[in-house]
Amino acid sequence: MPESDKILSEPRRIMMESWCPNSVSDDVGSERVLNWFDEVQKAKEQKRQPSLWRATVKLMGFRPLLIGLWFIPYKLLRTINPLLLAFLLPYFLPCTTMSALTAWLLATGIVFCSASSSVLYHSFFYRMQQCSMQLRIAYTGIIYKKLLRLSSQSMNKTSTGQITNLLSNDANLIETALLFMNFLWMSPLGIVFVVITLWYFVRYIAFIPVGYTLALLCWQFVAGRLFVKIRSKILQTIDERLKVMSEIIRSMRIVKMYCWEASFEHKIKDVRKREIIRYSYRLILDCVQTLFIHTYVDMAFLLMYGTMWYLNMAFDTKYFAVAYCLLAYLKWSVAEVFSYAVRNLVEYLSARKRIETFLLLSESERDVRIRSLSSVQTVLFDNSYMLASDCKKQSESSSIYCDLKVAKWETDVPFTLKNIEINAQSGDIIAVIGPVGSGKKARVNMARALYQDADIYLLDDPLSAVDVKVGKHLFEECIKGYLKCKVCILVTHQIQYLKDATKIIVLNNGEAVAQGTYEELLKSSISFAKLLEDIHQHEINTPDGDEKNKLNLSIDDLDKRTENDLLLRTQSSRTSRDETQNNHQPTETKATGVVKWHVFLDYFRASASLILVFLLMFIVFTSQQAIAVFSNWWSNEEQLRHEHPNGTCGSKFKSQIHSMSNNEWELYRNKKFYIYSGTVAVLFIITLIRVISTEFLCINAARILHNR
């Protein structure tokens, strides 16, 4: 295979350097998240309710509207294009008087309008998609940051299903709502352009399709309100189903032990049944919406043609071409895009209320600082009680000083911390050694903390329960590297990292028994020097070449020693190897390729019988397209009969029409109109059958696949 063909056929990876600066989600999300919290702070100062809508408008400004101005030339070109086509059509008549130069100029104008409108269309949607994507990232980031701040009481009120819906459904609605927002004012502007163009040909008959379009717009607003109500009920049912599923997964052992599978299965089926019923209500609205969209051109043209037939008005080639092109444009601009914009806007307003409700939940008091007190007093943080004094933040923004006397987290227990004094500068690493936990949750919290740009980082032993290589990587790359300019307080029992600490605090039963640098503690603290002596003796007895058999050195259970004596705890080499295997992170993979054909076949089989599905699709779709083509052909034939009583050159019906009397002509004319009306009615019915069958086959497939 040639090298060029190989390059084009193989999938290419998009590297991080390939992205534009304004497409980096970290920068985009951080900027937008701060905007919401600024809105919350201003709302507190002004004593009003924080508004996510106000924060969104302040964030985006007039940028979406300025992008929408790109679409005004597009609408003008789409309106001019049918006019150029109407003026070009007489050139193809046998008795035309138009010059070839004029025809070439008109054809060039048609090509130019088509190409220019295509460029403007894709440029507009590219900019709007980029803008809406950034706003979706902002909403997702706000929800994620708020989730990390929730208090225990708020977490009990929030289910996993609700958070999943907020991120996967509600946050995505802003993207589609903003993408089509400009059509709320551009579609009415397009109607004005269409009326002006049609007025040139048929005068007041131009208001007939506009009236039909306005009636559809009224239906769009009513349907939008109904969509919101049904969607709210659907989301409530989805939250309930996901909540039950989460409870089953978390309590799988208990479910298996007590054989509750059947009861939970019935419960899930009942919830899913109610969800399907509510989806069916929405599908009914979708069917009506889709029916009006697919039959918009034929129905609007029938109303115009019927009015002209009733008033005995002429029906020429120019009008036929212009009317069909402009009605096709109105179908896309009003019947499809405008209705989609209205529905998305109404759904977004409903989703915004749910997101606001979540964002206004109570937060934990993690950001509350211990204030300077003139005398010792009790400070309450949720369920923790702290006796503090002389705790203050220095005037310099790069340092912090705290003198903590005693602290405890429960009322009926002894004080957990005593006599803790910290004076930290920017770039300091303060090692706090004493009994700690396993560190598994701390490593997850450390990963979350690294995504934030904070001044102080409190790390609760993230280096435990890992092998030597991983622990060294975390300390060197994260703590000493990424956090080198920050104040980092590290609680750990890994003694081997003490030499790199700026300051060391030794705790025993929650009380600081020694504090200082590594060299100062060696000189002043006998117990610390004895501890390091034991470590040194242990390292001498350990072979240097066997890296995997080195023992993890840690301090634990300080309460089992005397007040100034620390216990060195070692782990066996077998435990170290086991932890190395358990902490091995598998390489992430991604699925590539295409969806197999059997997936689509399974979906069709689930909806109904495979033969029935293909037969129904073939008959309905073929009939619809055949009727649509026949109605267009019949309209074209009808415009050729407009010459009576003064026929024009080139009409193949000239001799036939001139031989008719007035009564015969009226009967002939009425018969042709009734045939066309019947054709449109059949098209309407077939389209309705197609829409209903397609929608309910899909929902039936979803129901059966879920039950499997």
C-alpha atoms as one frame of an Amber mdcrd trajectory, in Angstrom:
protein
   0.000   0.000   0.000   1.415   3.460  -0.822   2.513   5.539   2.128  -0.091
   8.231   1.417  -2.924   5.696   1.333  -1.670   4.154   4.550  -1.676   7.509
   6.291  -5.232   8.236   5.164  -6.567   4.778   6.085  -5.043   4.506   9.558
  -6.655   6.367  12.470  -4.563   9.244  13.708  -4.273  10.303  17.341  -4.986
  13.877  18.284  -2.205  15.087  20.574  -2.672  17.638  23.328  -0.543  20.130
  21.370  -3.108  19.997  18.538  -5.818  21.720  20.573  -6.486  25.428  20.524
  -5.761  27.249  23.819  -9.459  27.983  24.376 -10.296  24.263  24.006  -8.388
  23.078  27.093 -11.066  21.917  29.524  -8.944  22.619  32.612  -8.540  26.321
  31.826 -12.097  26.690  30.539 -13.649  24.881  33.498 -11.639  26.707  36.185
 -12.567  30.121  34.805 -16.266  29.284  34.636 -16.351  27.637  38.068 -14.928
  30.759  39.718 -17.648  32.805  38.009 -20.413  30.849  39.772 -18.813  31.114
  43.200 -18.376  34.852  42.643 -22.110  35.024  41.916 -22.807  33.190  45.191
 -20.631  35.643  47.111 -22.296  38.682  45.518 -25.737  37.221  46.209 -24.844
  36.922  49.894 -23.659  40.523  49.990 -26.777  41.780  48.213 -29.043  39.452
  50.239 -30.641  37.754  47.227 -30.872  34.269  45.769 -27.887  33.207  43.605
 -28.902  32.835  39.965 -27.216  30.381  37.628 -28.837  32.211  34.704 -27.245
  35.512  35.782 -23.855  33.840  36.129 -24.221  32.258  32.694 -25.175  35.538
  31.007 -22.298  37.333  32.733 -19.910  34.619  31.644 -20.933  34.433  27.968
 -21.860  38.069  27.434 -22.872  38.948  23.869 -20.612  36.365  22.266 -23.422
  33.978  21.122 -25.408  36.895  19.662 -22.364  38.193  17.808 -21.806  34.746
  16.346 -25.473  34.721  15.313 -24.882  37.782  13.121 -23.008  35.426  10.767
 -26.367  33.899   9.915 -28.050  37.031   8.596 -26.100  36.955   5.290 -26.875
  33.233   5.103 -30.608  33.932   5.253 -30.351  36.632   2.610 -28.473  34.294
   0.276 -30.986  31.487   0.857 -33.793  33.906  -0.033 -32.051  35.323  -3.116
 -31.188  31.905  -4.525 -34.823  30.940  -5.431 -35.271  34.352  -7.082 -32.279
  33.775  -9.342 -33.644  30.329 -10.169 -37.055  31.789 -11.037 -35.491  34.299
 -13.421 -33.335  31.559 -15.002 -36.180  29.105 -15.757 -37.697  31.080 -18.695
 -34.412  30.644 -20.569 -35.252  26.949 -21.068 -38.645  27.659 -22.682 -38.775
  27.161 -26.516 -39.740  30.765 -27.254 -37.433  32.499 -24.761 -35.914  35.914
 -25.513 -33.257  35.746 -22.775 -29.651  36.009 -23.916 -27.071  33.351 -23.086
 -24.941  35.890 -21.189 -27.819  36.698 -18.883 -28.436  33.002 -18.286 -24.756
  32.417 -17.476 -24.756  35.334 -15.049 -27.860  34.003 -13.304 -26.371  30.493
 -13.107 -23.132  31.916 -11.692 -25.125  33.817  -9.086 -26.930  30.622  -8.074
 -23.616  28.775  -7.655 -22.118  31.684  -5.710 -25.117  31.914  -3.363 -25.062
  28.171  -2.721 -21.299  28.075  -2.014 -21.299  31.210   0.152 -24.308  30.070
   2.193 -22.600  26.727   2.801 -19.446  28.452   4.106 -21.455  30.757   6.376
 -23.582  27.867   7.643 -20.640  25.690   8.703 -18.696  28.636  10.137 -21.678
  29.615  12.253 -22.251  26.130  13.616 -18.543  25.587  14.285 -18.337  28.729
  16.418 -21.580  27.971  18.219 -20.575  24.378  18.920 -17.289  25.565  20.370
 -19.043  28.148  22.528 -21.721  25.722  23.736 -19.114  23.029  24.443 -17.190
  25.432  26.690 -20.360  26.269  28.591 -21.166  22.576  29.033 -17.672  22.029
  30.451 -18.305  24.907  32.835 -21.570  23.400  34.070 -19.946  19.996  34.514
 -17.049  21.561  36.424 -19.379  23.499  38.701 -21.350  20.355  39.547 -18.144
  18.405  40.199 -16.633  21.114  42.422 -19.900  21.433  44.324 -19.989  17.670
  44.830 -16.596  17.854  46.551 -17.881  20.591  48.875 -21.139  18.946  49.970
 -21.698  18.398  53.660 -22.700  15.044  55.110 -26.295  16.193  55.463 -26.433
  17.222  51.791 -24.830  13.967  50.681 -27.577  12.033  52.459 -30.178  13.987
  50.476 -28.399  13.430  47.154 -28.505  10.083  45.369 -26.107   8.678  42.824
 -28.850   8.657  40.207 -29.505  12.372  40.714 -25.827  13.259  40.230 -25.662
  11.020  37.166 -28.672  12.776  35.646 -27.221  16.198  36.396 -23.968  15.378
  34.602 -25.240  13.240  31.735 -28.588  14.934  30.973 -29.065  18.353  32.542
 -25.535  19.671  31.948 -25.726  18.598  28.304 -28.962  20.526  27.747 -27.117
  23.841  27.914 -25.024  22.752  24.925 -28.000  22.081  22.676 -29.967  25.057
  24.033 -27.135  27.494  23.329 -26.396  25.908  19.947 -29.896  26.713  18.631
 -30.549  29.816  20.745 -29.986  32.263  17.874 -32.780  30.661  15.867 -35.277
  32.084  18.351 -34.797  35.491  16.704 -33.406  34.455  13.317 -36.355  32.236
  12.335 -38.929  35.074  12.609 -36.509  37.208  10.587 -36.461  34.477   7.926
 -40.270  34.558   7.803 -40.096  38.281   7.013 -37.677  37.627   4.128 -39.935
  34.881   2.750 -43.058  37.082   2.905 -41.286  39.892   1.046 -40.128  37.477
  -1.671 -43.511  35.779  -2.123 -45.284  39.147  -2.160 -43.480  39.938  -5.395
 -45.194  36.982  -7.087 -48.605  36.390  -5.446 -49.235  39.448  -3.272 -51.431
  38.710  -0.256 -51.415  34.938  -0.917 -47.959  35.035   0.730 -49.655  35.369
   4.127 -51.326  31.955   3.756 -48.160  29.874   4.485 -47.135  32.444   7.102
 -50.428  31.913   8.933 -49.914  28.153   8.839 -46.351  28.653  10.112 -47.505
  30.862  12.998 -50.088  28.260  13.954 -47.294  25.682  14.112 -45.237  28.051
  16.265 -48.069  28.326  18.753 -48.217  24.548  18.855 -44.434  24.481  19.457
 -44.782  26.596  22.597 -47.624  24.442  23.926 -45.707  21.261  23.136 -42.611
  22.706  24.812 -44.471  23.160  28.081 -45.811  19.635  27.861 -42.313  18.325
  27.111 -40.989  19.931  30.298 -43.680  18.392  32.496 -43.226  14.940  31.007
 -39.431  15.200  31.132 -39.520  16.148  34.820 -41.583  13.055  35.588 -39.254
  10.896  33.474 -36.178  12.178  35.317 -37.810  11.514  38.674 -38.445   7.926
  37.620 -34.880   7.560  36.306 -33.506   8.870  39.616 -35.597   6.324  41.478
 -34.450   3.456  39.243 -30.773   4.380  39.458 -31.041   4.771  43.217 -32.474
   1.268  43.577 -29.818  -0.140  41.264 -27.054   1.544  43.285 -28.450   0.129
  46.514 -28.569  -3.355  44.989 -24.968  -3.156  43.793 -23.713  -1.865  47.147
 -25.631  -4.547  49.059 -25.099  -7.431  46.649 -23.876  -9.824  49.365 -26.915
  -9.211  51.528 -29.234  -9.609  48.538 -27.612 -12.950  47.700 -27.572 -14.115
  51.294 -31.301 -13.510  51.865 -32.343 -14.461  48.279 -33.964 -11.120  47.573
 -33.239 -11.231  43.831 -36.855 -11.853  42.817 -38.303  -9.052  44.932 -35.773
  -6.529  43.691 -36.361  -7.699  40.135 -40.072  -6.977  40.475 -39.329  -3.607
  41.995 -37.017  -2.632  39.138 -39.583  -3.810  36.588 -42.315  -1.721  38.215
 -40.147   1.405  38.147 -39.095   0.704  34.575 -42.734   0.168  33.570 -43.690
   3.591  34.898 -40.710   5.069  33.085 -41.760   3.454  29.785 -45.317   4.754
  30.195 -44.038   8.302  30.636 -41.727   7.862  27.678 -44.776   6.801  25.663
 -46.482  10.096  26.459 -43.436  11.921  25.214 -43.338   9.798  22.074 -46.896
  10.848  21.272 -45.792  14.479  21.292 -42.751  13.544  19.210 -44.986  11.843
  16.672 -47.178  14.926  16.283 -44.088  17.119  16.045 -42.428  14.944  13.419
 -45.666  14.638  11.443 -46.021  18.405  11.092 -42.359  18.759  10.110 -42.421
  16.081   7.386 -45.666  17.319   5.848 -44.996  21.047   6.260 -44.124  21.818
   2.620 -47.016  19.826   1.140 -49.586  21.203   3.586 -48.451  24.823   3.184
 -48.358  24.463  -0.599 -51.831  22.881  -0.566 -53.222  25.849   1.379 -51.654
  28.303  -1.071 -52.756  26.304  -4.102 -56.257  25.890  -2.673 -56.587  29.624
  -2.110 -55.410  30.377  -5.653 -57.765  27.709  -7.044 -60.703  29.198  -5.146
 -59.871  32.715  -6.402 -59.190  31.443  -9.953 -55.656  32.855  -9.970 -52.933
  31.971 -12.482 -50.312  29.384 -11.492 -47.046  29.836 -13.423 -43.622  28.223
 -13.472 -41.830  31.009 -11.628 -44.216  30.894  -8.719 -44.040  27.096  -8.511
 -40.209  27.036  -8.265 -39.931  29.953  -5.842 -42.727  28.692  -3.600 -41.273
  25.218  -3.246 -37.745  26.503  -2.510 -38.917  29.039   0.050 -41.277  26.598
   1.746 -38.453  24.063   1.975 -36.350  26.767   3.639 -39.167  27.597   6.073
 -39.502  23.909   6.867 -35.886  23.789   8.019 -35.750  27.230   9.621 -39.090
  27.234  11.439 -40.685  23.811  11.538 -37.447  21.984  12.456 -34.806  24.282
  13.936 -37.066  26.813  15.651 -39.174  24.106  17.250 -36.011  22.350  18.370
 -34.713  25.628  19.837 -37.956  26.261  21.747 -38.044  22.749  23.154 -34.388
  22.843  24.183 -34.792  26.249  25.791 -37.779  25.143  27.846 -36.019  21.926
  28.852 -32.905  23.884  29.802 -34.914  26.226  32.030 -36.270  23.183  33.829
 -32.792  21.625  34.077 -31.342  24.913  35.334 -33.698  24.847  38.301 -32.528
  21.346  39.207 -28.873  22.337  38.866 -29.447  25.461  40.973 -31.140  23.391
  43.656 -28.104  21.111  43.768 -25.604  23.999  43.777 -27.371  25.684  46.684
 -27.112  22.659  48.982 -25.227  23.191  52.213 -21.472  22.779  52.089 -18.995
  21.405  54.591 -17.144  23.847  56.796 -13.754  22.971  55.373 -13.145  26.554
  54.307 -13.883  28.020  57.702 -10.655  29.079  59.421 -10.031  29.067  63.180
 -10.328  32.674  64.143  -8.088  34.467  66.606  -9.656  34.483  70.054  -8.681
  36.592  73.022  -9.525  33.713  75.338 -10.046  30.001  74.959 -13.472  29.165
  73.569 -15.267  26.313  71.769 -15.486  26.368  67.981 -17.985  23.954  66.359
 -17.292  22.309  62.982 -20.220  20.016  62.182 -19.779  17.263  64.842 -16.252
  18.287  65.952 -15.400  20.479  68.948 -12.156  22.467  69.096 -10.669  24.541
  71.869  -8.430  27.044  70.142  -6.539  30.212  70.946  -3.973  32.419  69.328
  -4.816  30.990  65.888  -4.273  33.576  63.192  -3.235  34.018  59.627  -0.304
  36.311  59.179  -0.559  39.398  57.060   1.739  37.866  54.464  -0.253  35.835
  51.941   2.597  33.316  51.574   2.742  32.136  55.188   0.484  30.821  57.942
   0.846  30.559  61.707  -1.320  28.451  64.022  -1.036  27.697  67.724  -3.594
  24.985  68.525  -4.068  24.066  72.164  -6.502  21.140  72.109  -8.998  19.653
  69.631 -11.448  16.750  69.484 -14.109  15.492  67.056 -16.561  13.941  69.552
 -17.925  15.334  72.786 -17.421  12.324  75.074 -13.845  11.395  74.205 -10.445
  12.764  75.311  -8.819  15.442  73.240  -7.303  14.086  70.037  -4.772  16.859
  69.376  -2.799  18.894  71.923  -0.232  21.653  71.715   0.187  21.866  67.929
   2.124  24.920  66.775   2.789  25.456  63.056   4.599  28.286  61.304   4.767
  27.506  57.572   6.175  29.516  54.689   5.499  29.106  50.975   7.429  26.089
  49.669   7.706  24.344  53.057   7.155  20.602  53.496   6.063  19.879  57.065
   6.240  16.194  57.994   3.938  15.098  60.816   4.871  11.589  61.994   2.719
   9.411  64.214  -0.028   6.760  63.950  -2.026   7.131  60.709  -4.432   5.154
  58.526  -3.892   3.105  55.384  -3.791   6.140  53.107  -5.998   4.722  50.319
  -8.600   7.469  50.546  -5.842  10.020  51.077  -4.303   9.191  47.717  -7.632
   9.729  46.008  -8.042  13.048  47.812  -4.471  14.006  46.882  -5.265  13.389
  43.223  -8.317  15.635  43.534  -6.315  18.289  45.405  -3.702  18.480  42.652
  -6.415  19.684  40.274  -6.894  22.753  42.486  -4.687  25.805  42.760  -4.593
  26.141  46.553  -2.085  27.752  48.919  -2.020  25.012  51.557  -2.225  21.241
  51.015  -2.975  18.842  53.901  -1.973  15.269  52.949  -3.016  12.489  55.338
  -0.396   9.809  54.650  -0.832   9.184  50.916   2.498   7.298  50.873   1.382
   4.259  52.879   0.325   0.874  51.450   2.405   1.411  48.316   5.685  -0.077
  47.203   8.970   1.815  47.401   8.951   2.882  43.734   5.408   4.286  43.774
   5.949   6.037  47.113   9.141   7.635  45.880   7.389   8.776  42.700   4.527
  10.351  44.675   6.930  12.192  46.959   9.383  13.367  44.315   6.983  14.268
  41.481   3.890  15.424  43.378   4.964  16.757  46.765   8.470  18.062  45.950
   7.802  18.797  42.285   4.246  19.931  41.621   3.733  21.444  45.100   7.214
  22.956  45.442   5.864  26.507  45.746   3.028  25.595  48.134   2.717  24.985
  51.859   2.493  21.197  52.179   1.709  19.496  55.501   2.370  15.768  55.155
   1.152  13.334  57.809   3.131  10.134  57.395   4.919   7.238  59.060   7.416
   6.825  56.233  10.660   7.834  57.954  12.789   7.725  54.821  11.312  11.016
  53.593  12.109  13.066  56.705  15.430  14.364  55.397  13.625  16.244  52.606
  11.155  17.926  54.973  11.595  21.576  55.886  10.197  20.971  59.354   9.238
  17.846  61.326   6.549  17.522  64.009   6.552  14.321  66.119   3.172  13.436
  67.640   2.557  11.098  70.558  -1.057  10.537  71.638  -2.017  13.649  69.692
   0.527  15.899  71.391   3.535  17.442  69.709   6.505  16.016  71.652   9.191
  17.289  69.287   9.415  19.855  66.505  12.161  21.237  64.302  14.305  20.443
  61.309  15.925  17.087  60.714  19.273  18.203  62.103  17.729  19.975  65.100
  15.768  16.884  66.127  18.881  14.711  65.872  20.635  16.962  68.356  17.807
  17.740  70.763  15.488  14.685  70.779  16.935  11.484  72.220  13.953   9.362
  71.146  14.128  10.680  67.584  17.854   9.974  67.385  17.280   6.474  68.780
  14.599   5.891  66.135  16.906   6.908  63.303  19.631   4.728  64.795  17.325
   1.689  64.589  16.521   2.538  60.966  20.194   2.839  60.075  20.982  -0.503
  61.717  18.097  -2.112  59.803  19.335  -0.711  56.443  22.825  -2.135  57.099
  21.351  -5.634  57.600  19.311  -5.341  54.365  21.042  -6.340  51.080  21.551
  -3.342  48.816  20.890  -5.129  45.536  17.518  -6.562  46.456  15.278  -3.526
  45.848  12.056  -5.551  45.950  12.866  -7.063  49.359  13.462  -3.750  51.097
  11.128  -3.332  54.052   8.755  -0.430  54.361   9.700   1.597  57.411   6.920
   3.249  59.309   5.889   4.462  62.710   2.681   3.164  64.217   0.980   2.706
  67.539   2.850   5.475  69.345   0.613   5.024  72.369   2.240   1.632  73.059
   5.562   3.350  73.894   6.506   5.744  76.610   5.944   9.419  76.030   9.382
  10.016  74.462   9.883   6.570  72.867   8.718   5.645  69.368   8.070   2.193
  67.980   9.486   1.158  64.606   7.178  -1.154  62.682   8.489  -3.202  59.777
   6.657  -5.246  57.197   7.830  -8.511  55.700   9.161  -8.748  52.167   6.229
 -10.957  51.215   3.768  -8.258  52.270   5.746  -5.734  50.242   5.563  -7.928
  47.147   1.836  -8.511  47.644   1.217  -4.763  47.967   3.279  -4.154  44.862
   1.046  -6.545  42.926  -2.149  -5.154  44.430  -1.169  -1.559  43.698  -0.189
  -2.263  40.117  -2.322  -0.095  37.883  -3.371  -1.784  34.638  -2.822   0.097
  31.433  -5.980   1.813  30.239  -7.276   0.691  26.881  -9.932   1.946  24.520
 -12.190   0.177  22.084 -11.677   0.926  18.406 -13.334  -0.264  15.237 -16.967
  -0.351  14.191 -20.173  -1.691  15.672 -20.796  -5.272  14.573 -23.820  -6.113
  12.431 -25.199  -8.519  15.006 -25.768  -5.574  17.376 -28.170  -3.963  14.915
 -29.826  -7.318  14.199 -30.356  -7.908  17.926 -31.927  -4.482  18.204 -34.322
  -5.146  15.315 -35.203  -8.570  16.725 -35.985  -7.001  20.087 -38.355  -4.435
  18.542 -40.456  -7.027  16.696 -40.090  -9.851  14.237 -37.144  -9.223  11.934
 -39.189  -9.915   8.795 -42.032  -7.724  10.033 -39.670  -4.854  10.751 -38.039
  -4.896   7.323 -41.387  -5.396   5.567 -43.005  -2.536   7.457 -40.057  -0.229
   6.848 -39.999  -1.066   3.140 -43.739  -0.611   2.583 -44.145   2.546   4.653
 -40.988   4.351   3.540 -41.474   3.403  -0.111 -45.122   4.496  -0.066 -44.284
   7.795   1.569 -41.564   8.640  -0.923 -43.711   7.547  -3.876 -46.637   9.723
  -2.762 -44.298  12.674  -2.114 -42.779  12.374  -5.594 -46.234  12.025  -7.160
 -47.513  15.155  -5.424 -44.530  17.160  -6.689 -45.000  15.835 -10.213 -48.702
  16.625 -10.103 -47.982  20.187  -8.992 -45.570  20.610 -11.869 -48.135  19.297
 -14.346 -50.779  21.581 -12.912 -48.716  24.720 -13.485 -48.499  23.808 -17.207
 -52.285  24.163 -17.526 -52.423  27.815 -16.492 -52.579  29.107 -20.114 -56.394
  28.912 -20.495 -57.870  30.931 -22.121 -54.749  32.678 -23.517 -52.157  29.917
 -23.873 -48.475  30.606 -24.188 -45.977  29.038 -26.545 -44.695  25.601 -25.890
 -47.580  24.305 -23.823 -48.401  20.700 -24.650 -51.905  21.209 -23.208 -52.642
  24.214 -25.466 -54.876  22.485 -28.020 -56.654  20.426 -25.376 -57.456  23.429
 -23.180 -58.553  25.670 -26.064 -61.117  23.056 -27.169 -62.829  23.132 -23.739
 -65.807  25.246 -22.854 -65.850  27.244 -19.654 -67.917  24.626 -17.780 -65.670
  21.822 -18.963 -62.628  23.803 -17.894 -64.065  24.377 -14.427 -64.876  20.678
 -13.998 -61.431  19.738 -15.257 -59.798  22.228 -12.946 -61.802  21.069  -9.908
 -60.973  17.434 -10.603 -57.240  18.171 -10.698 -57.390  20.062  -7.406 -59.345
  17.270  -5.677 -56.822  14.707  -6.888 -53.932  16.779  -5.508 -55.768  17.295
  -2.207 -56.366  13.545  -1.907 -52.696  12.886  -2.650 -51.609  15.201   0.181
 -54.129  13.569   2.545 -52.760  10.094   1.735 -49.229  11.415   2.264 -50.296
  12.792   5.645 -51.752   9.442   6.741 -48.773   7.369   5.536 -46.356   9.740
   7.280 -48.359   9.374  10.491 -48.194   5.578  10.247 -44.443   5.699   9.605
 -43.750   8.001  12.541 -45.876   6.019  15.010 -44.496   2.645  13.937 -40.883
   3.829  14.075 -41.192   5.467  17.489 -42.954   2.574  19.173 -40.714  -0.068
  17.606 -37.756   1.753  19.131 -39.311   2.030  22.570 -40.355  -1.621  22.462
 -36.756  -2.600  21.620 -35.463  -0.517  24.529 -37.935  -2.163  26.915 -37.074
  -5.731  25.851 -33.308  -5.131  25.901 -33.538  -3.622  29.378 -35.501  -6.591
  30.688 -32.836  -8.950  29.381
